[in-house]
Amino acid sequence: MAGSDDTRPQYHIATELVHMDSDNVKDNYNAASVPIYQTATFKQTQADGTGGEYDYSRSGNPTRTAVEAHMAKIMRAERAFVVSTGMTALDVILRLVKSGQEIIAGDDLYGGTNRLLTYVSQYNGVKVHNVDTTQPEKVAERLDPVKTRLVLLESPTNPLIKIADIRTIASKVHEQCPAALVVVDNTMMSPLLQNTLELGADIEYHSGTKYLSGHHDLMAGVIGCKTAQVADQLYFVINSNGSGLGAFDSWLLLRGVKTLAIRMDKQQANAEQIAEFLEAQGLKVHYPGLKSHPQYELHRSLASGPGAVLSFETGDVGVSERIVESARLWGISVSFGCVNSLISMPCKMSHASIPAEIRKQRHLPEDLIRLCVGIEHVDDLVSDLANALRKAGITVKQ
Ligand SMILES: *Cc1c(COP(=O)(O)O)cnc(C)c1O
């Protein structure tokens, strides 16, 4: 395990998030906060251009190394990388796929993921199969021991909050296609609630823009690898294309991630109450913390909590629009994971890049409202939502 010595105990993740191993940061002055090495180059001592631990920030930078070692420890990864955005993380991983090889991915994917997969299928000669990953046999049907290179999963999916049985799928993939890699976008859960490397994934990645940083003040991507071999391949790409995260954003990410546990615990507790409130209004709510979720037990077997993103249907696009526009505390915004609560209509915003007919095929309801719950007082969030429902013509039972 990177960034820790083998003799010290393994602490709870809430502790690990705050505690940085001192061997992770070599600083002459024992700075309490990791310094920002805002430099492109590092001086060498030898005439042949060697002698320093770092030479050029595209290849490596001490601030970036500190957050990478910290993330590797938290994700229980052999090695982790931080790159410029969540989509960059996926782009780096997709470079492991050669023309003629195949990717199996879900059918309720993040909009940007869908866009990038469409690109590689159009330009790079890579076939992408979109299947319903809530049914492991649908993934198994597409596995090809020669061609399958990546199996890309999200769980819970966004915005329909469907659960993929990562454990079962990973073992089927490894059994039938030893050369294929199981990749999980774990952004929705964060490493606090779900550890996909332990569930059998080979690579886990995150949009660090969301829960890891928590304040919507930076963009970042994080990749954790199970083996050194895969890590070496990904490092080669990052060093080649210069996608590594800059020093200042690395520092911001490190500062943000220390409070992940306290933020997520509060956001999740708020989300649980809001989901119950909405369900009590007779609305169709998608949230794995509700017993009514069809995969409630499966999710509990994979993750230690339901997270803080939920969605619900009103049955009418106009009613949904009025709710979204009447909410005052809930900001109309794409994205999630911020300390502020956000509301959006995925089909009009984050998922608008998926063509309407494909949205329909994938059963993405046009009236769907997504809530990304923040750390505000829950009573204020509920009453603001109740007011918005009333303004849209819904009778509210308190
Ligand atoms: C936001 C997001 C991404 C993309 O991350 P960026 O940092 O915006 O590039 C990928 N996957 C999921 C699930 C996301 O929510």
CSV table of N, CA and C in Angstrom, one decimal, residues 3 14 29 42 59 69 98 114 120 139 150 191 211 224 247 267 290 320 322 331-332 366 372 381 398:
chain,number,residue,atom,x,y,z
A,3,GLY,N,2.3,5.0,0.5
A,3,GLY,CA,2.2,6.1,1.4
A,3,GLY,C,2.0,5.7,2.8
A,14,ALA,N,-12.2,7.7,8.0
A,14,ALA,CA,-12.4,9.1,8.4
A,14,ALA,C,-11.1,9.6,9.0
A,29,TYR,N,11.1,22.4,6.1
A,29,TYR,CA,10.6,23.2,7.2
A,29,TYR,C,9.5,22.6,8.0
A,42,PHE,N,12.8,21.6,-12.2
A,42,PHE,CA,13.6,21.4,-11.0
A,42,PHE,C,15.1,21.3,-11.4
A,59,SER,N,6.1,15.4,-15.7
A,59,SER,CA,6.4,14.1,-15.3
A,59,SER,C,6.2,13.8,-13.8
A,69,ALA,N,-0.3,10.0,-3.2
A,69,ALA,CA,0.0,9.0,-2.2
A,69,ALA,C,-1.2,8.9,-1.2
A,98,LYS,N,-7.0,-0.7,-27.7
A,98,LYS,CA,-6.5,-0.6,-29.1
A,98,LYS,C,-7.7,-0.7,-30.1
A,114,ASN,N,-20.6,9.1,-21.8
A,114,ASN,CA,-21.3,8.7,-23.0
A,114,ASN,C,-20.7,9.4,-24.3
A,120,VAL,N,-14.6,7.6,-29.1
A,120,VAL,CA,-13.7,6.5,-29.4
A,120,VAL,C,-14.3,5.4,-30.3
A,139,VAL,N,-24.0,-8.4,-19.2
A,139,VAL,CA,-22.5,-8.1,-19.4
A,139,VAL,C,-21.9,-9.4,-19.9
A,150,LEU,N,-12.1,-3.5,-21.8
A,150,LEU,CA,-12.6,-2.8,-20.6
A,150,LEU,C,-14.0,-3.2,-20.4
A,191,PRO,N,-14.7,7.3,-2.1
A,191,PRO,CA,-14.0,6.1,-1.4
A,191,PRO,C,-14.5,5.9,0.0
A,211,TYR,N,-17.4,15.0,-4.7
A,211,TYR,CA,-17.2,14.9,-3.2
A,211,TYR,C,-15.8,15.0,-2.7
A,224,GLY,N,-7.3,5.2,-9.3
A,224,GLY,CA,-6.6,4.3,-8.4
A,224,GLY,C,-6.4,2.9,-9.1
A,247,ALA,N,-0.1,22.0,-9.6
A,247,ALA,CA,0.3,22.0,-8.2
A,247,ALA,C,-0.8,22.7,-7.4
A,267,GLN,N,-24.3,15.1,4.5
A,267,GLN,CA,-25.1,15.1,3.3
A,267,GLN,C,-26.0,13.9,3.1
A,290,LEU,N,-33.7,3.9,0.4
A,290,LEU,CA,-35.1,3.6,0.7
A,290,LEU,C,-35.4,2.1,0.5
A,320,SER,N,-42.3,19.5,-13.2
A,320,SER,CA,-40.9,19.4,-12.8
A,320,SER,C,-40.2,20.7,-13.0
A,322,ARG,N,-41.5,23.7,-13.0
A,322,ARG,CA,-41.9,24.6,-12.0
A,322,ARG,C,-41.3,24.4,-10.6
A,331,GLY,N,-29.9,25.3,-5.6
A,331,GLY,CA,-29.3,26.0,-6.8
A,331,GLY,C,-29.5,25.1,-8.0
A,332,ILE,N,-30.0,25.8,-9.1
A,332,ILE,CA,-30.1,25.0,-10.4
A,332,ILE,C,-28.7,24.9,-11.0
A,366,GLU,N,-38.2,12.2,-19.0
A,366,GLU,CA,-37.9,13.6,-19.3
A,366,GLU,C,-38.3,14.5,-18.1
A,372,CYS,N,-29.1,16.9,-5.4
A,372,CYS,CA,-27.8,16.6,-4.9
A,372,CYS,C,-27.7,17.4,-3.5
A,381,LEU,N,-34.1,22.7,4.0
A,381,LEU,CA,-34.1,22.0,2.7
A,381,LEU,C,-35.5,21.4,2.4
A,398,GLN,N,-47.3,17.1,5.3
A,398,GLN,CA,-46.1,17.2,6.1
A,398,GLN,C,-46.0,16.2,7.1
